[in-house]
CSV table of C-alpha atoms in Angstrom, one decimal:
chain,number,residue,atom,x,y,z
A,240,MET,CA,19.8,3.6,-56.1
A,241,ILE,CA,19.9,5.7,-52.9
A,242,ASN,CA,16.6,6.0,-51.1
A,243,PHE,CA,16.8,9.7,-49.9
A,244,LYS,CA,13.8,9.3,-47.6
A,245,TYR,CA,15.5,6.6,-45.5
A,246,LEU,CA,18.8,8.4,-45.7
A,247,PHE,CA,17.3,11.6,-44.3
A,248,LEU,CA,15.5,9.6,-41.6
A,249,THR,CA,18.7,7.9,-40.6
A,250,LEU,CA,20.7,11.2,-40.5
A,251,PHE,CA,17.9,12.8,-38.4
A,252,ILE,CA,17.9,10.0,-35.8
A,253,LEU,CA,21.7,10.3,-35.6
A,254,PHE,CA,21.4,14.0,-35.1
A,255,LEU,CA,19.0,13.6,-32.3
A,256,GLN,CA,21.2,11.0,-30.6
A,257,GLY,CA,24.1,13.4,-30.9
A,258,CYS,CA,22.1,16.2,-29.3
A,259,ASN,CA,21.0,14.0,-26.5
A,260,GLN,CA,24.5,12.8,-25.8
A,261,GLU,CA,25.8,16.4,-26.0
A,262,SER,CA,23.1,17.4,-23.5
A,263,ILE,CA,24.1,14.6,-21.1
A,264,ASN,CA,27.8,15.7,-21.4
A,265,LEU,CA,26.9,19.3,-20.8
A,266,LYS,CA,25.0,18.4,-17.6
A,267,LYS,CA,28.0,16.5,-16.3
A,268,LEU,CA,30.2,19.5,-17.1
A,269,VAL,CA,28.2,22.0,-15.2
A,270,THR,CA,26.9,19.9,-12.3
A,271,THR,CA,29.0,20.2,-9.1
A,272,ASN,CA,30.6,17.2,-7.5
A,273,ASN,CA,28.4,17.5,-4.3
A,274,ALA,CA,25.2,17.6,-6.5
A,275,ILE,CA,26.4,14.5,-8.4
A,276,GLN,CA,27.1,12.7,-5.1
A,277,ILE,CA,23.8,13.6,-3.5
A,278,GLU,CA,22.0,12.4,-6.7
A,279,ASN,CA,23.9,9.1,-6.5
A,280,ASN,CA,22.9,8.9,-2.8
A,281,HIS,CA,19.2,8.9,-3.5
A,282,LYS,CA,19.7,6.3,-6.3
A,283,GLU,CA,21.6,4.1,-3.8
A,284,ILE,CA,18.8,4.6,-1.3
A,285,SER,CA,16.2,3.6,-3.9
A,286,ALA,CA,18.1,0.4,-4.6
A,287,LEU,CA,18.2,-0.4,-0.9
A,288,LEU,CA,14.4,0.2,-0.6
A,289,ILE,CA,13.8,-2.4,-3.3
A,290,GLU,CA,16.1,-4.8,-1.6
A,291,TYR,CA,14.3,-4.2,1.7
A,292,LYS,CA,10.9,-4.7,0.1
A,293,GLU,CA,11.9,-8.0,-1.5
A,294,LYS,CA,13.2,-9.3,1.9
A,295,LEU,CA,10.2,-8.0,3.8
A,296,ASP,CA,7.8,-9.7,1.4
A,297,LYS,CA,9.6,-13.0,1.7
A,298,ARG,CA,9.6,-12.8,5.5
A,299,ASN,CA,6.0,-11.6,5.6
A,300,PRO,CA,4.3,-13.3,2.6
A,301,LYS,CA,0.8,-12.5,3.7
A,302,SER,CA,1.4,-8.8,4.0
A,303,PHE,CA,1.8,-7.7,0.4
A,304,ASP,CA,-0.1,-7.7,-2.9
A,305,LYS,CA,1.7,-9.4,-5.8
A,306,VAL,CA,0.3,-6.9,-8.4
A,307,TRP,CA,1.2,-3.9,-6.3
A,308,GLN,CA,4.6,-5.4,-5.5
A,309,LYS,CA,5.7,-5.4,-9.2
A,310,ALA,CA,4.3,-1.9,-9.7
A,311,ILE,CA,6.0,-0.5,-6.6
A,312,ILE,CA,9.4,-2.0,-7.4
A,313,LYS,CA,9.3,-0.7,-11.0
A,314,ASN,CA,8.2,2.7,-9.8
A,315,ILE,CA,11.3,2.9,-7.5
A,316,GLN,CA,13.7,1.3,-9.9
A,317,TYR,CA,12.9,3.9,-12.6
A,318,GLN,CA,12.7,6.8,-10.2
A,319,ARG,CA,9.1,7.5,-10.9
A,320,ASN,CA,6.2,8.6,-8.7
A,321,ASN,CA,3.1,7.4,-10.4
A,322,VAL,CA,1.8,4.7,-8.0
A,323,SER,CA,-0.7,5.6,-5.4
A,324,LEU,CA,-2.8,3.4,-3.1
A,325,TYR,CA,-6.2,4.0,-1.4
A,326,GLY,CA,-6.3,7.6,-2.8
A,327,PHE,CA,-3.4,8.6,-0.6
A,328,LYS,CA,-1.6,10.1,-3.6
A,329,ASP,CA,1.8,11.5,-2.4
A,330,ASN,CA,0.9,12.0,1.2
A,331,TYR,CA,3.6,9.8,2.7
A,332,LYS,CA,2.3,10.3,6.3
A,333,LYS,CA,-1.0,8.5,5.4
A,334,TYR,CA,1.0,5.5,3.9
A,335,LEU,CA,3.2,5.2,7.0
A,336,LYS,CA,0.2,5.7,9.4
A,337,TYR,CA,-1.6,2.9,7.7
A,338,ALA,CA,1.4,0.7,7.6
A,339,PHE,CA,1.8,1.0,11.4
A,340,ASP,CA,-1.9,0.9,12.3
A,341,THR,CA,-2.3,-1.5,15.2
A,342,LYS,CA,-5.6,-2.9,14.0
A,343,THR,CA,-5.3,-6.6,13.4
A,344,ASN,CA,-6.5,-7.1,9.8
A,345,ILE,CA,-4.6,-4.5,8.0
A,346,LYS,CA,-3.7,-5.9,4.6
A,347,ASN,CA,-0.5,-5.2,2.6
A,348,ARG,CA,1.4,-3.4,5.3
A,349,ASN,CA,4.7,-4.0,3.4
A,350,ASP,CA,3.4,-2.1,0.3
A,351,PHE,CA,2.3,0.9,2.4
A,352,LEU,CA,5.5,1.0,4.3
A,353,ILE,CA,7.8,0.9,1.3
A,354,LEU,CA,5.7,3.2,-0.8
A,355,GLY,CA,5.4,5.7,2.1
A,356,LEU,CA,9.2,5.6,2.5
A,357,TYR,CA,9.8,6.1,-1.2
A,358,LYS,CA,7.3,9.0,-1.5
A,359,LEU,CA,9.1,10.6,1.4
A,360,LEU,CA,12.5,10.0,-0.4
A,361,TYR,CA,11.1,11.4,-3.6
A,362,LEU,CA,9.9,14.5,-1.8
A,363,SER,CA,13.0,15.0,0.3
A,364,TYR,CA,15.4,14.8,-2.7
A,365,THR,CA,12.9,16.5,-5.1
A,366,ILE,CA,13.8,13.7,-7.6
A,367,ASN,CA,11.7,15.1,-10.4
A,368,ASP,CA,13.7,18.4,-10.6
A,369,GLU,CA,17.0,19.1,-12.5
A,370,LYS,CA,19.8,20.0,-10.2
A,371,TYR,CA,23.2,21.4,-11.0
A,372,THR,CA,24.5,22.4,-7.5
A,373,ALA,CA,24.1,21.0,-4.0
A,374,LEU,CA,22.2,24.2,-3.1
A,375,SER,CA,19.2,22.8,-5.1
A,376,TYR,CA,18.7,20.4,-2.2
A,377,LYS,CA,17.2,21.4,1.2
A,378,ILE,CA,18.7,20.3,4.4
A,379,LYS,CA,15.3,20.6,6.1
A,380,THR,CA,13.7,17.8,4.0
A,381,LEU,CA,16.8,15.6,4.2
A,382,LYS,CA,16.8,15.9,8.0
A,383,GLU,CA,13.1,15.1,8.0
A,384,PHE,CA,13.8,11.9,6.1
A,385,SER,CA,16.5,11.0,8.6
A,386,ASP,CA,14.2,11.6,11.6
A,387,ILE,CA,11.3,9.6,10.2
A,388,LEU,CA,13.6,6.7,9.2
A,389,GLN,CA,14.9,6.4,12.8
A,390,ILE,CA,11.3,6.3,14.0
A,391,ILE,CA,10.4,3.7,11.4
A,392,LYS,CA,13.4,1.5,12.4
A,393,TRP,CA,12.2,1.6,16.0
A,394,GLN,CA,8.6,0.8,15.2
A,395,ILE,CA,9.4,-2.1,12.8
A,396,ASN,CA,11.4,-3.7,15.7
A,397,TYR,CA,8.9,-3.2,18.5
A,398,LYS,CA,5.3,-2.3,17.4
A,399,LYS,CA,2.6,-5.0,17.8
A,400,ASP,CA,-1.1,-5.2,16.9
A,401,LEU,CA,-4.0,-5.6,19.2
A,402,ASN,CA,-3.4,-9.4,19.4
A,403,LYS,CA,0.2,-8.8,20.5
A,404,ASN,CA,1.6,-9.9,17.2
A,405,TYR,CA,4.5,-7.9,15.6
A,406,LEU,CA,3.4,-5.8,12.7
A,407,PHE,CA,6.5,-6.8,10.7
A,408,LEU,CA,8.6,-9.9,11.2
A,409,THR,CA,12.3,-9.0,10.7
A,410,TRP,CA,14.7,-9.7,13.4
A,411,GLN,CA,12.7,-12.4,15.2
A,412,ASN,CA,13.6,-16.1,15.0
A,413,ASN,CA,10.7,-18.4,14.3
A,414,TRP,CA,10.6,-19.8,17.9
A,415,GLN,CA,10.3,-16.3,19.3
A,416,VAL,CA,7.3,-15.7,17.1
A,417,GLU,CA,5.7,-19.0,18.1
A,418,LEU,CA,6.3,-18.3,21.8
A,419,LEU,CA,4.7,-14.9,21.5
A,420,GLY,CA,1.6,-16.6,20.1
A,421,LYS,CA,1.4,-19.0,23.0
A,422,THR,CA,1.7,-16.9,26.1
A,423,ASP,CA,1.8,-13.5,27.6
A,424,ILE,CA,4.0,-14.7,30.4
A,425,LYS,CA,7.1,-12.5,30.7
A,426,ASN,CA,9.3,-15.4,31.9
A,427,PRO,CA,8.0,-18.6,30.3
A,428,ASP,CA,9.4,-21.9,31.8
A,429,TYR,CA,11.9,-24.2,30.1
A,430,ASN,CA,9.3,-26.9,29.3
A,431,LEU,CA,7.3,-24.5,27.3
A,432,ILE,CA,10.3,-23.3,25.3
A,433,LYS,CA,11.8,-26.7,24.6
A,434,ASN,CA,8.5,-27.9,23.1
A,435,LEU,CA,8.2,-25.1,20.6
A,436,THR,CA,8.2,-26.5,17.1
A,437,TYR,CA,11.5,-25.0,15.9
A,438,ILE,CA,13.3,-25.8,19.1
A,439,LYS,CA,11.9,-29.3,19.4
A,440,ASN,CA,12.9,-30.2,15.8
A,441,ASN,CA,16.3,-28.7,16.2
A,442,LYS,CA,15.7,-26.2,13.5
A,443,GLU,CA,16.6,-23.3,15.8
A,444,SER,CA,18.2,-22.7,19.2
A,445,VAL,CA,17.5,-20.2,21.9
A,446,PHE,CA,21.2,-19.2,21.4
A,447,ASP,CA,20.8,-18.3,17.8
A,448,ALA,CA,21.5,-14.6,17.0
A,449,SER,CA,18.7,-12.4,15.8
A,450,ASN,CA,18.4,-11.6,12.1
A,451,MET,CA,20.1,-8.3,11.6
A,452,SER,CA,20.0,-8.1,7.8
A,453,PHE,CA,16.8,-5.9,7.8
A,454,GLU,CA,18.4,-3.5,10.4
A,455,THR,CA,21.6,-3.4,8.3
A,456,ILE,CA,19.7,-2.3,5.1
A,457,LEU,CA,17.9,0.6,6.9
A,458,GLY,CA,21.2,1.4,8.7
A,459,LYS,CA,22.8,1.9,5.2
A,460,VAL,CA,19.9,4.1,4.1
A,461,LEU,CA,20.3,6.3,7.2
A,462,TYR,CA,24.1,6.5,6.7
A,463,ILE,CA,23.8,7.5,3.0
A,464,ASN,CA,21.1,10.1,3.8
A,465,ASN,CA,23.2,11.5,6.6
A,466,ASN,CA,26.1,11.8,4.1
A,467,SER,CA,23.8,14.0,2.0
A,468,ILE,CA,23.0,16.2,5.0
A,469,LYS,CA,26.7,16.7,5.8
A,470,ARG,CA,27.5,17.5,2.2
A,471,LEU,CA,25.1,20.4,2.6
A,472,GLY,CA,26.9,21.6,5.8
A,473,GLY,CA,24.2,20.2,8.1
A,474,GLU,CA,24.3,17.7,11.0
A,475,PRO,CA,21.7,14.9,11.2
A,476,ASN,CA,19.6,14.6,14.4
A,477,GLU,CA,20.1,11.6,16.7
A,478,LEU,CA,16.7,11.0,18.3
A,479,THR,CA,16.4,9.7,21.8
A,480,ILE,CA,14.9,6.3,22.7
A,481,GLU,CA,12.1,8.0,24.6
A,482,PHE,CA,11.1,10.1,21.6
A,483,LEU,CA,11.2,7.0,19.4
A,484,LYS,CA,8.9,5.2,21.8
A,485,PHE,CA,6.2,7.7,21.9
A,486,PHE,CA,6.2,9.2,18.5
A,487,VAL,CA,3.0,8.7,16.5
A,488,PHE,CA,2.6,9.5,12.8
A,489,LEU,CA,0.2,12.3,12.3
């Protein structure tokens, strides 16, 4: 005997699925190629931010919170914006300012850096809005993302705290970090260098290349975002070294 109650429920579910699929197909039909590509761009950038965070946490294991780490990664993965720290809400400047604060005992710099970048991305691409043409995006906000990313790349590589320690370890070899902690001498002698732990135990050499994997990831993010700017008919800014040196997050 047919149970009409369950039959009706099954048919209703199939109807909803069909409507949802039709809605998805309709969106694909009316959305322009440039809009689709720019949407794909922000998704690729989101994936790169997750990759960068995972590498940064591994390289700087004392600079992130394990609970926050999972929440932040899921937030980015599913294109949400529901994680906030220290009451900063969606003010990406506050996150970035805290991440690059030169005070020595700043905790969880990694979390603030990545969350600040993601909130800037979310704002720049207005991820929460439906878009059917490239005109829905604003060149101004995408160029702002490009400018700030160039500043961030510079500060990650060079900025140090009050004790002359790098805020983030990325490109540095272990012997370079050890040397920095031992002396402020600009030209240390050979005896000092050869007795550094990683040199002495033959784990590293002064001729080893720097780690460029972090730089590569952010370089990809910049390239993809610049592609979005060009698709809108704009041209990304190339900031000077002097500007990068003296810029301070407000």
